[in-house]
Coordinates of C-alpha atoms in Angstrom, one line a residue:
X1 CA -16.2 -13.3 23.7
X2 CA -14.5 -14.8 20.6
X3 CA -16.7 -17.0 17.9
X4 CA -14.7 -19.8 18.6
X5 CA -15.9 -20.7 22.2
X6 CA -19.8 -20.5 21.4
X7 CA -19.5 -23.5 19.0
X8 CA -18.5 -26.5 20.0
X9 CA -20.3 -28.8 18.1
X10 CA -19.7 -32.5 16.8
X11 CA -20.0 -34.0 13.3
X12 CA -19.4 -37.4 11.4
X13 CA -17.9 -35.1 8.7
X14 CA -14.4 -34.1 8.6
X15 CA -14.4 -31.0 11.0
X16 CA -14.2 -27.1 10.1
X17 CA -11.7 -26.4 12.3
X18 CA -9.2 -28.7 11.1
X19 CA -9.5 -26.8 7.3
X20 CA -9.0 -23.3 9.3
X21 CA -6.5 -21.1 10.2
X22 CA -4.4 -22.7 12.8
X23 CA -3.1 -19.6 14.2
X24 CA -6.1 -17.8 14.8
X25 CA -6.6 -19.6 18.4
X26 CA -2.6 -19.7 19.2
X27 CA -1.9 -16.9 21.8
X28 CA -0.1 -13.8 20.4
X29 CA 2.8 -12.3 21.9
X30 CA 2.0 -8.3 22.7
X31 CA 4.8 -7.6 19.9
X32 CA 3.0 -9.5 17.5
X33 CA -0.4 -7.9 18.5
X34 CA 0.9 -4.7 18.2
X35 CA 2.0 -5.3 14.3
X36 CA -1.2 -7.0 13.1
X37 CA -2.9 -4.4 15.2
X38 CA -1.5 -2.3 13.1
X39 CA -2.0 -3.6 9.7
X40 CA -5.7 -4.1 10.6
X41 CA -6.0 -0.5 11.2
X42 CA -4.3 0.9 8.0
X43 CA -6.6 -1.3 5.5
X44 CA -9.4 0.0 7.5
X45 CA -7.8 3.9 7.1
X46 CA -7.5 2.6 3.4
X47 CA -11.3 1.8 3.6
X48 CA -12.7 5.2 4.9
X49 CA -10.5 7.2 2.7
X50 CA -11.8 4.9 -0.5
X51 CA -15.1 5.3 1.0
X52 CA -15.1 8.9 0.9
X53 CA -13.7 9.4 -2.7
X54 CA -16.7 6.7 -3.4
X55 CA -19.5 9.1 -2.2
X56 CA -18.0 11.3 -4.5
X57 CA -18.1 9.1 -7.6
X58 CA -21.4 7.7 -7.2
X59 CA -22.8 11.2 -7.5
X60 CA -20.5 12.0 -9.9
X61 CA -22.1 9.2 -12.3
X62 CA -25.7 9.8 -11.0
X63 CA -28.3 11.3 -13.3
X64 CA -28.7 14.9 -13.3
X65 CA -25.5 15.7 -11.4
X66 CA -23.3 16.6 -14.1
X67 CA -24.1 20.1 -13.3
X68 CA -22.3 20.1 -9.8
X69 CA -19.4 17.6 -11.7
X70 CA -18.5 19.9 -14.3
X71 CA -15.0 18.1 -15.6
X72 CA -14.1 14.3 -16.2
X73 CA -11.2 14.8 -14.6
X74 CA -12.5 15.3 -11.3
X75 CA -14.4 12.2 -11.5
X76 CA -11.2 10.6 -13.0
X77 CA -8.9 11.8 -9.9
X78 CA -11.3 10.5 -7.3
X79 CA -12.2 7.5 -9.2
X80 CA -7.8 6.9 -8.8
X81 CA -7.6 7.6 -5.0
X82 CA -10.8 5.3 -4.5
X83 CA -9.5 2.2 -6.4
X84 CA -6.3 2.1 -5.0
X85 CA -7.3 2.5 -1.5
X86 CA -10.0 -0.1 -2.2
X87 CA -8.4 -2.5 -3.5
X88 CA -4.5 -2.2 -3.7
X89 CA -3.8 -0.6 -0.3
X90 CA -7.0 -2.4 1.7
X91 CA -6.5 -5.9 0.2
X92 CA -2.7 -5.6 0.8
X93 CA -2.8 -4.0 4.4
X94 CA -5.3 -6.9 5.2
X95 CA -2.7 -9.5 4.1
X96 CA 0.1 -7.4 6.3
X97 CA -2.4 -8.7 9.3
X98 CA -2.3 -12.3 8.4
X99 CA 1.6 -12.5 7.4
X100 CA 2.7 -11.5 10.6
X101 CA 0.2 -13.0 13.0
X102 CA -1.2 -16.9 13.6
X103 CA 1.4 -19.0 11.1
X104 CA 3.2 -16.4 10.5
X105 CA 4.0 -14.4 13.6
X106 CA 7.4 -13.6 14.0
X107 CA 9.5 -14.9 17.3
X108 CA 10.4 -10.9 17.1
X109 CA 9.4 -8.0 15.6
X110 CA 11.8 -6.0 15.0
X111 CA 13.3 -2.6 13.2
X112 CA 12.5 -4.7 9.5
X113 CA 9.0 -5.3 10.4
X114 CA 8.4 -1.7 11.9
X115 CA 10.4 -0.5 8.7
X116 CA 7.5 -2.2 6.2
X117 CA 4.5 -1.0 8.0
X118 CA 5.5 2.1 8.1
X119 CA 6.8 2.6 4.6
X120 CA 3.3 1.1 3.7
X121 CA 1.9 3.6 6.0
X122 CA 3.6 6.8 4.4
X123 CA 2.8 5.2 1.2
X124 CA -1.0 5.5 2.0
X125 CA -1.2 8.9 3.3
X126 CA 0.5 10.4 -0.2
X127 CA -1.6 8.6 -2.5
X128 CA -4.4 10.2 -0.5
X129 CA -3.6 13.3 -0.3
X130 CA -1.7 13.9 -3.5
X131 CA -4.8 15.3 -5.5
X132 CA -4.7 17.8 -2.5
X133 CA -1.2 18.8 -3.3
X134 CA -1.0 19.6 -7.2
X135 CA -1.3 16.0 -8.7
X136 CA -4.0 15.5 -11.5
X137 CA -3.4 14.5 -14.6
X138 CA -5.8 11.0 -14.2
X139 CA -4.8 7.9 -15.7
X140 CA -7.2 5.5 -15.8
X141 CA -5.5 2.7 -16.7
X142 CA -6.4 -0.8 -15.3
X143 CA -5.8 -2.5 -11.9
X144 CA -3.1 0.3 -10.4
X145 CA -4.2 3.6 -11.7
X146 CA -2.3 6.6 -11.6
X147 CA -1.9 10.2 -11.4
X148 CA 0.9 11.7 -13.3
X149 CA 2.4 13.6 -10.7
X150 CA 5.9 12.5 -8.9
X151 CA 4.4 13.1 -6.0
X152 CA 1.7 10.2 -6.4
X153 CA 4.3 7.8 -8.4
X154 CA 6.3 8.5 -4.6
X155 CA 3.3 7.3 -2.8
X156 CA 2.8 3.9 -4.5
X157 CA 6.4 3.3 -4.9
X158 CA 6.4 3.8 -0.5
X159 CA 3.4 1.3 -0.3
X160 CA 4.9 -1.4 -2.5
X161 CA 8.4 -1.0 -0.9
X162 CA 6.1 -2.1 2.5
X163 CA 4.4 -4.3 0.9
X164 CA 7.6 -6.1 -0.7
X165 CA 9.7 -6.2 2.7
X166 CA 6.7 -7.8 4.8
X167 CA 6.2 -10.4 2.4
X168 CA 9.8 -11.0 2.1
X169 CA 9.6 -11.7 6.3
X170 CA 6.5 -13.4 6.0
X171 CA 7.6 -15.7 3.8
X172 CA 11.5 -16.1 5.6
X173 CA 9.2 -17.0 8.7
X174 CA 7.3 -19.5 6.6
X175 CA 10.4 -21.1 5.7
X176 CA 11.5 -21.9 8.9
X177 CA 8.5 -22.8 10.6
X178 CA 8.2 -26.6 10.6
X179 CA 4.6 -26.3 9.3
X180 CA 2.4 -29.2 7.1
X181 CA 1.0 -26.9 4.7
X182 CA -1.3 -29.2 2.7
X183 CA -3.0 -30.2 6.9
X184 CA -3.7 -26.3 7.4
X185 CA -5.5 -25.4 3.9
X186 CA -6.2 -21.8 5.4
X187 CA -2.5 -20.9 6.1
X188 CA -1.4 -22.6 2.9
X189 CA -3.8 -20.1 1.4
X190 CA -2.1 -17.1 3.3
X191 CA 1.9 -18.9 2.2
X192 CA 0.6 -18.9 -1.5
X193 CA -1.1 -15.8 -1.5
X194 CA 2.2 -14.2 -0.2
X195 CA 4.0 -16.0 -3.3
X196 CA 1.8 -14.6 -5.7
X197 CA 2.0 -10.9 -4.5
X198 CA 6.0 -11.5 -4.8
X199 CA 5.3 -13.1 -8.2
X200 CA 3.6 -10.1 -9.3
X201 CA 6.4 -7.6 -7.6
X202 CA 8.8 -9.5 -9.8
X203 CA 6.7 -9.6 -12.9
X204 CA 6.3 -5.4 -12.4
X205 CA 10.2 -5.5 -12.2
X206 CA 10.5 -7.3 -15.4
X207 CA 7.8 -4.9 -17.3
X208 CA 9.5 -2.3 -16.1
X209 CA 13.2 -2.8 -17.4
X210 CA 11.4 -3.9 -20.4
X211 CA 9.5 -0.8 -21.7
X212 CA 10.8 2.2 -23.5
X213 CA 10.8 5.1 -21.4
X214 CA 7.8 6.9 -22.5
X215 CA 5.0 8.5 -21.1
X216 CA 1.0 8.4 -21.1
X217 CA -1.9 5.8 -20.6
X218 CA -0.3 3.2 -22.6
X219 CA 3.0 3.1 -20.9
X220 CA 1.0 2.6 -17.6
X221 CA -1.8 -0.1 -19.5
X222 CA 1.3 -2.4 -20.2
X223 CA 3.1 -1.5 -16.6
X224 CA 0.3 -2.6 -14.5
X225 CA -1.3 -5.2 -17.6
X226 CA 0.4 -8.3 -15.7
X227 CA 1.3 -7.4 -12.8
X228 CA -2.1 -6.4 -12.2
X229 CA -3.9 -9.9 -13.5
X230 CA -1.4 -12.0 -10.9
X231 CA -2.5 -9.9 -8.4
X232 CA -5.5 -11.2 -8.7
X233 CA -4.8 -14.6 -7.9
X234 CA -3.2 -13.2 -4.3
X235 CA -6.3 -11.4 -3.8
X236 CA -8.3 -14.8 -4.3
X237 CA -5.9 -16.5 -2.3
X238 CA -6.6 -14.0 0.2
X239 CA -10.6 -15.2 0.0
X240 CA -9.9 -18.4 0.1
X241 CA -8.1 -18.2 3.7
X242 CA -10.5 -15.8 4.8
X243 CA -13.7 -18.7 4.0
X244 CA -11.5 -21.5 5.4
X245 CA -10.9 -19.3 8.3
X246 CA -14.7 -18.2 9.0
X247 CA -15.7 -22.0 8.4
X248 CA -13.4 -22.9 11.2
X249 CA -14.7 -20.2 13.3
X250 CA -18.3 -21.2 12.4
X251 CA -17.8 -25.0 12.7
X252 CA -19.2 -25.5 9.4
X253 CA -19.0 -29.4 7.9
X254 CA -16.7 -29.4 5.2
X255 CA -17.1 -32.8 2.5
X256 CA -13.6 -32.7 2.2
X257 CA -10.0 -33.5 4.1
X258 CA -8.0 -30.8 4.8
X259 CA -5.5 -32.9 2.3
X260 CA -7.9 -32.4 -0.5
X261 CA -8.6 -28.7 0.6
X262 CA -5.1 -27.9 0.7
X263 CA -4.5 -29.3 -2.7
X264 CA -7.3 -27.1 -4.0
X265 CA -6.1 -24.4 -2.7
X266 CA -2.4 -25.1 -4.3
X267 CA -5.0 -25.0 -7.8
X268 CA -5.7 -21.6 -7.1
X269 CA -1.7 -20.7 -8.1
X270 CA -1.0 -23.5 -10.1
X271 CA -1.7 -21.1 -13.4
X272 CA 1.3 -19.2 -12.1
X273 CA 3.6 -21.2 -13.4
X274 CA 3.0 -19.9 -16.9
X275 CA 4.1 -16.4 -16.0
X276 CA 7.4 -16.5 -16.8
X277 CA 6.7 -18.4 -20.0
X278 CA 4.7 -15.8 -21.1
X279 CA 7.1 -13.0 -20.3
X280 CA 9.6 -15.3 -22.9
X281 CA 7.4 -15.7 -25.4
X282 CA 5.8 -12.3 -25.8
X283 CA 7.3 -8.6 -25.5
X284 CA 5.9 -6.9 -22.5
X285 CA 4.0 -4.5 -24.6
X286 CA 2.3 -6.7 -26.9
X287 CA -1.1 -7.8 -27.7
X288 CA -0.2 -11.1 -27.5
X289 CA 1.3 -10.6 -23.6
X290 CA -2.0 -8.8 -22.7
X291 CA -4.3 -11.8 -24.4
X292 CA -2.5 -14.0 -22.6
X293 CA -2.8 -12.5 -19.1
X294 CA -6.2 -12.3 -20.0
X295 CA -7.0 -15.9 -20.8
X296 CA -4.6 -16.9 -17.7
X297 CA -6.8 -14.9 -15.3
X298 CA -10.0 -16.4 -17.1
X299 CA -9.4 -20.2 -17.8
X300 CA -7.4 -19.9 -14.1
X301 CA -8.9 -17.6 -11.5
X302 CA -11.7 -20.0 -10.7
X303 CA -9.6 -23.1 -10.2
X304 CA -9.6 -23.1 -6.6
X305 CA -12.1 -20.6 -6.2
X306 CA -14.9 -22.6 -7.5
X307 CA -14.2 -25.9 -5.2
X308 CA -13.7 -24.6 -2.0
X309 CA -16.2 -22.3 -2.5
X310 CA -19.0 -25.1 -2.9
X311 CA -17.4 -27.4 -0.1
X312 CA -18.2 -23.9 2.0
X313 CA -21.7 -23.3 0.7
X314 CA -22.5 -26.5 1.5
X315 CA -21.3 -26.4 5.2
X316 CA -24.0 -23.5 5.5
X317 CA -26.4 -25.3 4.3
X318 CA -25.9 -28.5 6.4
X319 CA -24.8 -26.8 9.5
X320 CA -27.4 -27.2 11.9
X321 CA -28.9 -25.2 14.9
X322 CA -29.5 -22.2 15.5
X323 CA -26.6 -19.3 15.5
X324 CA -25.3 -17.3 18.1
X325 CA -25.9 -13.5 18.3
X326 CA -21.5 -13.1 17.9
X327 CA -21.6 -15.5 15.5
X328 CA -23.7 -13.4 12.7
X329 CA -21.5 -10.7 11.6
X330 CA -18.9 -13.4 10.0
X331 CA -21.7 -16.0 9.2
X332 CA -23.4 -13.1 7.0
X333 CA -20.3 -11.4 5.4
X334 CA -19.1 -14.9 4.8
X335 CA -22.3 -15.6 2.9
X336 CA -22.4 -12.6 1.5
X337 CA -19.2 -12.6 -0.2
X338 CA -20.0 -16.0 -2.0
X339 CA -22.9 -14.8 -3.3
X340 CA -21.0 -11.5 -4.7
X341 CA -17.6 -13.6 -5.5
X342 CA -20.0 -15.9 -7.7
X343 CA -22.1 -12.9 -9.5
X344 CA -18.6 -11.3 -10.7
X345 CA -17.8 -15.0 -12.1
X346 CA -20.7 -14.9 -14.1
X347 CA -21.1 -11.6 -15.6
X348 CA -17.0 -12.3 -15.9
X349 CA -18.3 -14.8 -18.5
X350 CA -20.9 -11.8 -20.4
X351 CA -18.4 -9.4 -20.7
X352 CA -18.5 -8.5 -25.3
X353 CA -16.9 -5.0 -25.7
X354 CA -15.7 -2.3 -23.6
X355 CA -18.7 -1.3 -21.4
X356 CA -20.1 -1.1 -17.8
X357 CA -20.7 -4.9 -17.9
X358 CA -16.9 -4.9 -17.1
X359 CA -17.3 -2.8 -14.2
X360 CA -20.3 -4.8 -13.2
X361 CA -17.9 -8.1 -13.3
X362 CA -15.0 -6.6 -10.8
X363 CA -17.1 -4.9 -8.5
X364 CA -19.1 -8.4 -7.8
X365 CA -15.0 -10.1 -7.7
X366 CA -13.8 -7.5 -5.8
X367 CA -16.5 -6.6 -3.4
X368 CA -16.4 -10.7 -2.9
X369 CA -13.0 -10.7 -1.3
X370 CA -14.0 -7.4 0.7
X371 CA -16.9 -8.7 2.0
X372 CA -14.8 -11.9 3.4
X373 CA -11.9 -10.2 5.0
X374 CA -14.8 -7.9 6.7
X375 CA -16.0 -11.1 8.0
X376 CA -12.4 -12.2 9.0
X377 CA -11.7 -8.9 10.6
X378 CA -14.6 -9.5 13.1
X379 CA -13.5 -12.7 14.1
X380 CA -9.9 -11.9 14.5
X381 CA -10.8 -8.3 16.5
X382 CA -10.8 -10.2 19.5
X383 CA -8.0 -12.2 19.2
X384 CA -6.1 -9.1 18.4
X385 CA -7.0 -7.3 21.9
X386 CA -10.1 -5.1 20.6
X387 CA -14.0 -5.5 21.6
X388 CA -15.9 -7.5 19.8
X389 CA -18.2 -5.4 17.2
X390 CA -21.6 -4.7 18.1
X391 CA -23.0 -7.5 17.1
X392 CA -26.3 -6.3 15.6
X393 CA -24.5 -3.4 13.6
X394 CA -22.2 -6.2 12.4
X395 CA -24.8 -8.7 11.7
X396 CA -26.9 -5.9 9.8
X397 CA -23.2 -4.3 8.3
X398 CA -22.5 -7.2 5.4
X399 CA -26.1 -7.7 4.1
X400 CA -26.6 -3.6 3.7
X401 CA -23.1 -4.1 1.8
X402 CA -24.1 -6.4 0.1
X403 CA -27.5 -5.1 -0.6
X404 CA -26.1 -1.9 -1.9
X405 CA -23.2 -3.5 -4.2
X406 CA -25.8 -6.4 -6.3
X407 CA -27.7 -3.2 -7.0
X408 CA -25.0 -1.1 -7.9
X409 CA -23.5 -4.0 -10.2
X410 CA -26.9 -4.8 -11.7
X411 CA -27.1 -1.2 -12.6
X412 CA -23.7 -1.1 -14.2
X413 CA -24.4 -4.6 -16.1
X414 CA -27.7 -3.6 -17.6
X415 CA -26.3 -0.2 -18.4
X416 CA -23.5 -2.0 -20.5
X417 CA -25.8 -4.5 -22.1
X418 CA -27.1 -0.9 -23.3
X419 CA -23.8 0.2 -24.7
X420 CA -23.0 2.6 -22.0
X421 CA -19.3 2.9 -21.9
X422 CA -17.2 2.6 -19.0
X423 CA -14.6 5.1 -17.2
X424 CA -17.5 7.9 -18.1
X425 CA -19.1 10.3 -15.7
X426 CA -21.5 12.9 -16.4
X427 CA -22.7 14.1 -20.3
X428 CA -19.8 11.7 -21.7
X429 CA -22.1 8.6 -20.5
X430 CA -24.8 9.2 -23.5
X431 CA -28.0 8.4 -21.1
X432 CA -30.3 9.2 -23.9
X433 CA -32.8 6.9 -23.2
X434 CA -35.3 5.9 -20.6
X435 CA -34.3 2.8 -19.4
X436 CA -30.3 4.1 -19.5
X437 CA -31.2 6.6 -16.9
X438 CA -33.1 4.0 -14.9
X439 CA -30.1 1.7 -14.9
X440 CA -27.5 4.2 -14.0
X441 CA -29.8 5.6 -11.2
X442 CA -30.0 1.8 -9.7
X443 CA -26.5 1.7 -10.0
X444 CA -26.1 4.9 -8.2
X445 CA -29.2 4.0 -5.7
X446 CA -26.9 0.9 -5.1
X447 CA -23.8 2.6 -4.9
X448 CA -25.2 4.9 -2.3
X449 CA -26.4 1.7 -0.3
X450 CA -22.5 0.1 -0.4
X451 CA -21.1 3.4 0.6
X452 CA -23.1 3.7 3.9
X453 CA -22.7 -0.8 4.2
X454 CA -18.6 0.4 3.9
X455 CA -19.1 2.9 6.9
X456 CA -21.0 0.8 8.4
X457 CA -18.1 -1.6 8.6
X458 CA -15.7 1.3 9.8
X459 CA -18.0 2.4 12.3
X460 CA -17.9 -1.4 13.7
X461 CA -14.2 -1.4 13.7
X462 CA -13.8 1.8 15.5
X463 CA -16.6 0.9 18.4
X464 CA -14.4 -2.4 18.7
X465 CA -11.1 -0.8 19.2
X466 CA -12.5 2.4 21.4
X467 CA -14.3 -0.3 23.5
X468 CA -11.0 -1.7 24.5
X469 CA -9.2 1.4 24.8
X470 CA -11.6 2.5 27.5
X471 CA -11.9 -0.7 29.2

């Protein structure tokens, strides 16, 4: 049964449902459920793979397994896979859901949409298994790293081919959908977080024709250094829809019209404006380009973040009653991911030098966003055709997560607080002392605890789509 018909409640305050996702409840055509259908099940490919290269990591990192992790570059290689199937690949695939379903459903699919999902597709399957095939050579530089092997370069150049063409249609049907963005905060969330991903295509376009050709961590630092930051404000756009969404689903009061939610949301890409003047001002490879994506991303990322995020927080507080067994898999990951979302804010804020605290302040960020389109998934399952998850695997699913990722990320922060460097696995760490050891074995205790909380999540999924297949 979906969320939406077991609340049904009334409030003087300005109603959930009118902040959430319009789409979510409109009926989908079977060409329209096959493509998000789709997209839903390559993030959560994206998610196992990531999940297994994790398993690896986290014992690569734990005390006292160096022995069996002889070389950083194994740790290095899987440490690539994972973060780009964590993050690029599953936030993106994720989005590919929402940009052509609800809003943004296309009156047909046709050879153009079929033509981006599967490029994306092909895309993820390289990636994945180019360390299988001859390509090593780890790079390790920030937001999209790499392996320096053709073979891997082909895979991310497939996945952000995808990736370009299905924003390109979600944002053609956006156009021509007679829509009033600012009364529907949640899709105006999923229309800006499309314009930022093709912000940040274009901005990966401009680094690109403006580098000299050469080769090596650097050449990839500067490649990815802007890109990656405006990335970061699709992926919190991303959030933002998913909270709106689950509010809506949840009834939750929100203190706020969706007039004044939507223009909070616009806040969240308002800083986007400066991109361009950044790129005039400063060469590409310049310190000055890369402070200035920093400070962009810190004076900026919370703008809309921080707002809506409180309005939400307080619906949970003030909603009343007592919750439905279907309704606790998105009530928990939605909690849950504000509570991570606003620990990677504040160790953001603590981050002096380059050590684990930095770690500690993206995996809190990151997992955030997770955590909500986790919560999202299990309310639109459903709505695309599938079972919905069992609900007291799914209720347990985002707290375990959860659980698992505050430890691993209060490992990592105390271990940088320590000087403990980051990227290191193994010897190179330097646990020399006592409490070093202690902090990297909560981390990997914690890590450990997110890895199963992530299979959890798959294992949900799967019993939710092999439930419908057999019914």
């Amino acid at each position: 049964m979906p969320i939406d018909r077991t609340f049904n409640r009334t409030s003087s305050m300005t109603p959930a449902s009118a902040a959430g996702l319009p789409g979510h409840l409109a009926p989908l055509s079977d060409a329209t459920r096959r493509l998000a259908r789709a997209w839903l099940l390559l993030g959560i490919a994206a998610l196992a793979i990531a999940g297994l290269f994790a398993i690896l990591l986290v014992l690569a990192r734990a005390p006292g397994m160096g022995a069996f992790f002889p070389t950083q570059d194994f740790f290095r290689t899987a440490l690539v896979v994972h973060v780009d199937q964590s993050v690029l690949i599953w936030f993106l695939a994720f989005a590919g859901v929402l940009w052509s379903s609800g809003a943004f459903a296309p009156s047909r699919t046709g050879a153009p949409h079929r033509a981006a999902f599967f490029s994306a597709t092909l895309g993820c399957v390289v990636i994945a298994a180019a360390p299988f095939l001859g390509a090593g050579d780890p790079l390790l530089n920030n937001y999209v790293p790499v392996l320096r092997h053709p073979l891997f370069h082909a895979g991310l150049g497939l996945f952000g081919a995808g990736m370009l063409l299905q924003v390109l249609l979600a944002l053609r049907t956006a156009v021509a959908t007679p829509l009033v963005w600012l009364e529907r905060p949640a899709d105006l969330a999923v229309l800006t977080a499309a314009l930022a991903t093709l912000v940040a295509m274009a901005a990966l376009a401009w680094t690109w024709a403006h580098l000299d050709r050469w080769e090596g961590q650097a050449y990839f630092e500067f490649l990815f250094w802007g890109p990656g930051h405006v990335l970061q404000f699709a992926y919190t756009q991303l959030m933002l829809a998913a909270w709106l969404a689950l509010a809506a689903a949840l009834a939750l009061p929100l203190r706020a019209s969706p007039r004044v939610i939507g223009g909070l949301v616009l806040l969240g890409v308002l800083p986007l404006l400066a991109v361009p003047v950044i790129y005039l001002l400063h060469a590409v490879d310049t310190a000055e380009a890369r402070a200035a994506f920093t400070g962009l991303m810190q004076w900026g990322g919370g703008l809309a973040a921080v707002p809506v995020g409180l309005l939400v927080v307080l619906g949970l507080v003030q909603r009343h009653g007592a919750w439905p067994r279907d309704a606790r898999p998105p009530r928990n990951a939605l909690a849950a991911s504000l509570l991570l979302f606003a620990v990677g804010g504040a160790l953001g804020m603590a981050i002096s030098g380059l050590n684990t605290v930095i770690p500690a302040h993206y995996h809190g960020s990151i997992v955030g966003v997770t955590l909500a389109l986790m919560g999202l998934t299990y309310h639109l399952l459903p709505r695309l055709g599938f079972a919905p998850p069992p609900p007291r695997l799914a209720a347990w699913q985002p707290w375990v997560y959860a659980t698992g990722q505050l430890l691993h990320v209060g490992g990592l922060a105390v271990s940088g607080a320590m000087g403990i460097q980051r990227k290191t696995a193994g010897t190179a760490q330097g646990l020399d002392t006592l409490g070093a050891k202690a902090a990297m074995g909560v981390m990997g205790l914690g890590g450990l605890l997110a890895v199963i909380g992530g299979i959890l999540f798959v294992v949900a999924v799967i019993v939710a789509v092999r439930r419908r297949f057999r019914a």
